[in-house]
Coordinates of C-alpha atoms in Angstrom, one line a residue:
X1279 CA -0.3 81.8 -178.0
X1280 CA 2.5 83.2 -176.9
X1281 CA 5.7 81.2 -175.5
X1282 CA 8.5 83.3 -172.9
X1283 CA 11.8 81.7 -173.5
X1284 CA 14.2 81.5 -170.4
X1285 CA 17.7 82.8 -170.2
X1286 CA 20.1 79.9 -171.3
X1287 CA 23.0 80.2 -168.2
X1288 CA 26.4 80.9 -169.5
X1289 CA 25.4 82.9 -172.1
X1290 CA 24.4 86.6 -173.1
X1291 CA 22.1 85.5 -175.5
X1292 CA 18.2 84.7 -175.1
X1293 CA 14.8 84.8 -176.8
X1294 CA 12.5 87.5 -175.7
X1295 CA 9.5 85.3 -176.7
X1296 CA 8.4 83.0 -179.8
X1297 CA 5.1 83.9 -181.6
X1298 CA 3.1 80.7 -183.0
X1299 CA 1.6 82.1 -186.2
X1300 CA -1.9 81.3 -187.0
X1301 CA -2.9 78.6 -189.6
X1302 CA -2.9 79.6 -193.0
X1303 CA -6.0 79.5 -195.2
X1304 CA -6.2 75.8 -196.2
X1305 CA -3.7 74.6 -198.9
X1306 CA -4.9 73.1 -202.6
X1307 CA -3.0 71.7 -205.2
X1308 CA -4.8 71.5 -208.7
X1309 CA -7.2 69.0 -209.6
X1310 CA -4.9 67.5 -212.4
X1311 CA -1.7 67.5 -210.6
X1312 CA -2.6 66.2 -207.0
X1313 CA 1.3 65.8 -206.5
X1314 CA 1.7 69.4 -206.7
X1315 CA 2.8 71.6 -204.1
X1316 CA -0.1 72.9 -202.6
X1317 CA -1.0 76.5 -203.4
X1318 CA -2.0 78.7 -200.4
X1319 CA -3.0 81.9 -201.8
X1320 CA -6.7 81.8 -204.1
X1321 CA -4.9 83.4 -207.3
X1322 CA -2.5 80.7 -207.8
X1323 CA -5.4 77.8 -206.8
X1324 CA -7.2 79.5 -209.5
X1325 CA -4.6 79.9 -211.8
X1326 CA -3.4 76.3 -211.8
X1327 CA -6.9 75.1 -212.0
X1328 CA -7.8 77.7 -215.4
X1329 CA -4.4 75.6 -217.0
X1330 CA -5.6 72.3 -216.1
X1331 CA -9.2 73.3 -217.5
X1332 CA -6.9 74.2 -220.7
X1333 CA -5.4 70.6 -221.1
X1334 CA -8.7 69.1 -220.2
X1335 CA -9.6 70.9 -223.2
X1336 CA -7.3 69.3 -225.6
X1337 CA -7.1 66.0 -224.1
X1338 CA -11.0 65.5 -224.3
X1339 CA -10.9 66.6 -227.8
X1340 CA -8.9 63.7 -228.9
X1341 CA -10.7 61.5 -226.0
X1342 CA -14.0 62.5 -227.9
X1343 CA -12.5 62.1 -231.0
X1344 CA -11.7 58.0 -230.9
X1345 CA -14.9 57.3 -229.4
X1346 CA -16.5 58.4 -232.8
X1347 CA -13.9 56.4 -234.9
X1348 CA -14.3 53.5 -232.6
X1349 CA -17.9 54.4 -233.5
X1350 CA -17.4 54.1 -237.2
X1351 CA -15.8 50.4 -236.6
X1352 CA -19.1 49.8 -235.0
X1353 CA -17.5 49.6 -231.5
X1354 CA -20.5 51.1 -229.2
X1355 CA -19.0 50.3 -225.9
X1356 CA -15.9 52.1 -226.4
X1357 CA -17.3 55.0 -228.0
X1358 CA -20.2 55.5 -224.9
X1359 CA -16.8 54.6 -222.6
X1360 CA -15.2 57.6 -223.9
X1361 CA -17.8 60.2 -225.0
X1362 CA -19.0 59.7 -221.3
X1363 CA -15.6 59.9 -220.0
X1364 CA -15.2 63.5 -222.0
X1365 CA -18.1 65.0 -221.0
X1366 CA -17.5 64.0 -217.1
X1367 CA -14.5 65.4 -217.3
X1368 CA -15.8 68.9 -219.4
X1369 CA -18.4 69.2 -217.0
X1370 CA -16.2 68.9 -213.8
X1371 CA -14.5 72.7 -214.8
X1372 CA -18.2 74.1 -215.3
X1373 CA -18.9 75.3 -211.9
X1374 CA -15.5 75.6 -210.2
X1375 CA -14.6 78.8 -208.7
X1376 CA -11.5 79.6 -210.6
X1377 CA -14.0 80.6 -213.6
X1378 CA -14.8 84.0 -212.5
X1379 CA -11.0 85.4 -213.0
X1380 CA -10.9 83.5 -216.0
X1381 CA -14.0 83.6 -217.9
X1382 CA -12.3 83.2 -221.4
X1383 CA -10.8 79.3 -221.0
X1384 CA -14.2 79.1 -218.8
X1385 CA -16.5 80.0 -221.8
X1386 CA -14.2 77.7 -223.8
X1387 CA -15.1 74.5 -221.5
X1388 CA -18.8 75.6 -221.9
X1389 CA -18.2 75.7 -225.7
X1390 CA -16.6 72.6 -225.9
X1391 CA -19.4 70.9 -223.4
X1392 CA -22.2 71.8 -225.3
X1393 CA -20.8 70.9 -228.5
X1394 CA -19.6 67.6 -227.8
X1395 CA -23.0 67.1 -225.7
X1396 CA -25.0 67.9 -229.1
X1397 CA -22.5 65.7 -231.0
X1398 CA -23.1 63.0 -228.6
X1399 CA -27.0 62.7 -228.7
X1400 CA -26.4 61.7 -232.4
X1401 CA -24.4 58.5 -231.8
X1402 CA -25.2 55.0 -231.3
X1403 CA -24.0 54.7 -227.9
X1404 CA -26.9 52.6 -226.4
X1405 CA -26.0 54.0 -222.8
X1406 CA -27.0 58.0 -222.8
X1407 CA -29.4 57.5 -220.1
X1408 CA -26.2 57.2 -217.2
X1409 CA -25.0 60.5 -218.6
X1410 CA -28.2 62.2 -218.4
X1411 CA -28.9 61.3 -215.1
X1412 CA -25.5 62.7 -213.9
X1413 CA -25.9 66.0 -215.4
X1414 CA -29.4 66.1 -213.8
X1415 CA -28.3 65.6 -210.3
X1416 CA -26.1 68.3 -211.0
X1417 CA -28.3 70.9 -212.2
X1418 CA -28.0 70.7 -215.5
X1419 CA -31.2 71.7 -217.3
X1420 CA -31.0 69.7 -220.4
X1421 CA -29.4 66.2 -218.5
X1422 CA -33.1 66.8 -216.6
X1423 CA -34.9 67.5 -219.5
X1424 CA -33.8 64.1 -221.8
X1425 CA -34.5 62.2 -218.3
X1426 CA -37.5 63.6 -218.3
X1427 CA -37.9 62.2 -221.7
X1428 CA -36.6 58.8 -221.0
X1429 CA -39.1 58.5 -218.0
X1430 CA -42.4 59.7 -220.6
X1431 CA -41.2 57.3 -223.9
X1432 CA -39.9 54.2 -221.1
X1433 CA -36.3 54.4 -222.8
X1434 CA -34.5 52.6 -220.6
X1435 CA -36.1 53.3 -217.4
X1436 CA -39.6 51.8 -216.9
X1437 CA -42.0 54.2 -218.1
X1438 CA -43.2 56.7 -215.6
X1439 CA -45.3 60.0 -216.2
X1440 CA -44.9 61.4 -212.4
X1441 CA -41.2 61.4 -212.9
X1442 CA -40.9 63.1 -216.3
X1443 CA -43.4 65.5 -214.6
X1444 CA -40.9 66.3 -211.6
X1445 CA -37.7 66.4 -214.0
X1446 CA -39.6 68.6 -216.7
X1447 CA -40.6 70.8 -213.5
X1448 CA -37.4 71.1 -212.5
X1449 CA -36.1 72.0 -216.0
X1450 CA -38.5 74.4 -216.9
X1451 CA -38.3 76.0 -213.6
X1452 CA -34.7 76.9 -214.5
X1453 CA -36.1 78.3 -218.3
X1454 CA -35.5 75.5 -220.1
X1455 CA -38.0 76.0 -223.0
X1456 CA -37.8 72.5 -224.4
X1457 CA -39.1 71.4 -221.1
X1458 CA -42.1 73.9 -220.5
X1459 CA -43.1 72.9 -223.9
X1460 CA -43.4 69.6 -222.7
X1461 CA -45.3 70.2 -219.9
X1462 CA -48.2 72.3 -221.8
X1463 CA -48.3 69.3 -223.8
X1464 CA -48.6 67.0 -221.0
X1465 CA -51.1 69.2 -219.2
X1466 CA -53.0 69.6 -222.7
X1467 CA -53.0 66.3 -224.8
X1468 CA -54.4 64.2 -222.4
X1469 CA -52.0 61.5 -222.4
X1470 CA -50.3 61.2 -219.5
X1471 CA -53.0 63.1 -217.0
X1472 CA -56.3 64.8 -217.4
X1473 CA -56.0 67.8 -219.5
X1474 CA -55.6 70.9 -217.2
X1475 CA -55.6 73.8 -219.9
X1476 CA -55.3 76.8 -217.4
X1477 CA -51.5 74.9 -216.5
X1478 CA -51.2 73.8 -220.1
X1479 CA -51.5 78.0 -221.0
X1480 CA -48.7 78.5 -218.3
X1481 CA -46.2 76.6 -219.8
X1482 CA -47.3 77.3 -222.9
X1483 CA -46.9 80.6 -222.4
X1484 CA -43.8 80.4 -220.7
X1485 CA -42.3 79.5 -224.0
X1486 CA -44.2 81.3 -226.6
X1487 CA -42.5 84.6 -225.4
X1488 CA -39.2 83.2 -225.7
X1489 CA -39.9 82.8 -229.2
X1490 CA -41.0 79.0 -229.4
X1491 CA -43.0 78.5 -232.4
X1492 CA -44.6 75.4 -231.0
X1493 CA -45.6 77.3 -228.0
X1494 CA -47.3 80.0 -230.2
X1495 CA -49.1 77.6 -231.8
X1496 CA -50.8 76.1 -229.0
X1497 CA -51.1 78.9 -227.2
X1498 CA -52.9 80.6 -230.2
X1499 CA -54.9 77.2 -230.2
X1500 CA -56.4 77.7 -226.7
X1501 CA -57.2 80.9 -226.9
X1502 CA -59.1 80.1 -230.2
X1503 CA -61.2 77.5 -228.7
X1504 CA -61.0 79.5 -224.8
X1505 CA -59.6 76.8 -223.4
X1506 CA -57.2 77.7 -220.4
X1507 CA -58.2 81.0 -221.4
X1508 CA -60.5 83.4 -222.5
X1509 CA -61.7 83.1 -225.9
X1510 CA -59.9 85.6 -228.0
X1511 CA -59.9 85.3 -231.5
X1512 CA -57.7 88.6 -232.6
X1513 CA -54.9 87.2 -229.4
X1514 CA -55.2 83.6 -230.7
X1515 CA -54.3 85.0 -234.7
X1516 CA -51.6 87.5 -232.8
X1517 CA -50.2 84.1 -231.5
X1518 CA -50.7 81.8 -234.7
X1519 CA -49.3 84.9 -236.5
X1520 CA -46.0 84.9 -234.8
X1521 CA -45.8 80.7 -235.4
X1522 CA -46.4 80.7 -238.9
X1523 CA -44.0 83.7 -239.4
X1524 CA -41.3 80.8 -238.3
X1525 CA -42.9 78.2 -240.6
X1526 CA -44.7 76.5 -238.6
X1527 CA -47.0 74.7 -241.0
X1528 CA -49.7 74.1 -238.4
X1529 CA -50.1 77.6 -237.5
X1530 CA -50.2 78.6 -241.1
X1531 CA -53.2 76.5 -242.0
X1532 CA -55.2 77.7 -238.3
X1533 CA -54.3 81.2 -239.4
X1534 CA -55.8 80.6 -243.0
X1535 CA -59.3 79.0 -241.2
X1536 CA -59.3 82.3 -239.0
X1537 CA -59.4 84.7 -242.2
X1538 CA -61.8 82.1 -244.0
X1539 CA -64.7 81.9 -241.3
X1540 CA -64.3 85.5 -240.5
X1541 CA -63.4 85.1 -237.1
X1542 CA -60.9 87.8 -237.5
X1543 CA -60.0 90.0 -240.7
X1544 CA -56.6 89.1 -242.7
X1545 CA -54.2 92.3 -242.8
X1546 CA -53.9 93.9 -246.2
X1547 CA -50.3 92.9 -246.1
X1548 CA -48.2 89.7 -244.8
X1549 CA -49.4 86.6 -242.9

């Protein structure tokens, strides 16, 4: 908009006209500093944020820290107050937009996540199932995968099979291999539903490729006994093969029966 400014009498002097500028982009100050002066331009929002993502580093390392000595004085409610606290706080920086100019603190944060995550699964803190949920709800594929556990074993939710289903979907959907492991087991042991082998050799297969021994062992199974699949004895040992090559024990002693009844001949050489 523009505004024409009159000719002030008496004097020689006037404004030709006053240009109102145009909003500018919307201001941000950093998420650990909300008294800061707000930050128009992306590359400074960015900036700021990658240095508060740096002292959220070090202050949830010592957060972390005296949960597990509060831990070791048998103090449960303040280690689960601040292992939960650390991880909140680790996981707030993990899908923030300042992370694609600075992918090395980002990577760090990711680091420090998982490793405090894996740390955390080992303690007593009686309360993992309010952290899980949370890291569900935002997409994480291993917060949906030990909900989906909680809902199969009833650990502090009431036991429920068609909500471990939907989580493990969910997880497995995104390539979480624990979780499509878990659903060819539910879909093949008969527990929770009617054993559906063809779905059961889906997941199963899913998994196997990725290298899961567990999954090559089943897998291997069903297509021994053509169930899901085809029978195929020389796939099924291919499968088994790759399983016991891991050390899976199971797959070394189906492998062995294989070779014994004839069902297909043991290589001069290796398993």
């Amino acid at each position: 908009m523009i505004a024409v400014a009159r000719v002030i009498p008496g004097t020689t002097l006037f404004f030709a006209a006053l240009l109102l500028a145009s909003p500018p982009s919307p201001a941000q100050a950093s998420s650990c500093d909300p008294g800061e002066v707000e930050a128009v331009d992306a590359k400074i929002a960015h900036y700021r944020e990658s240095v508060c993502a740096q002292k959220v580093l070090q202050s949830t390392a010592e957060l972390f820290e005296s949960g597990l000595r509060a831990e070791a004085r048998g103090d449960s409610r303040t280690l689960c107050n601040a292992a939960h606290s650390a991880l909140m706080k680790l996981d707030f920086y993990r899908s923030r937009e300042w992370r694609t100019e600075h992918r090395n603190i980002a990577e760090k944060i990711d680091a420090s996540f998982n490793e405090k995550l894996a740390r955390f699964e080992t303690t007593t803190c009686p309360k993992k199932l309010a952290l899980y949920r949370h890291l569900a709800t935002q997409g994480n594929s291993w917060g949906m995968f030990r909900l989906a556990q909680s809902y199969l074993n009833g650990t502090g939710v009431p036991q429920d099979d068609g909500e471990a289903l939907a989580w493990l979907q969910q997880a497995a959907g995104q390539g979480y291999i624990p979780a499509a492991v878990a659903l060819g087991m539910m879909h093949s042991d008969g527990r929770a539903f009617a054993p559906d082998y063809p779905v059961a050799a889906k997941w199963f297969g899913q998994a196997a490729v990725e290298g899961d021994a567990e999954a090559q062992y089943q897998l291997g199974m069903l297509q021994r006994h053509g169930l899901g699949l085809g029978k195929n004895p020389q796939q099924a040992a291919a499968w088994l093969r790759k399983a016991a090559t891991q050390g899976h024990t199971a797959a070394k002693i189906a492998l062995s029966d294989l070779y014994r009844l004839g069902e297909v001949k043991k290589p001069f050489f290796g398993l």
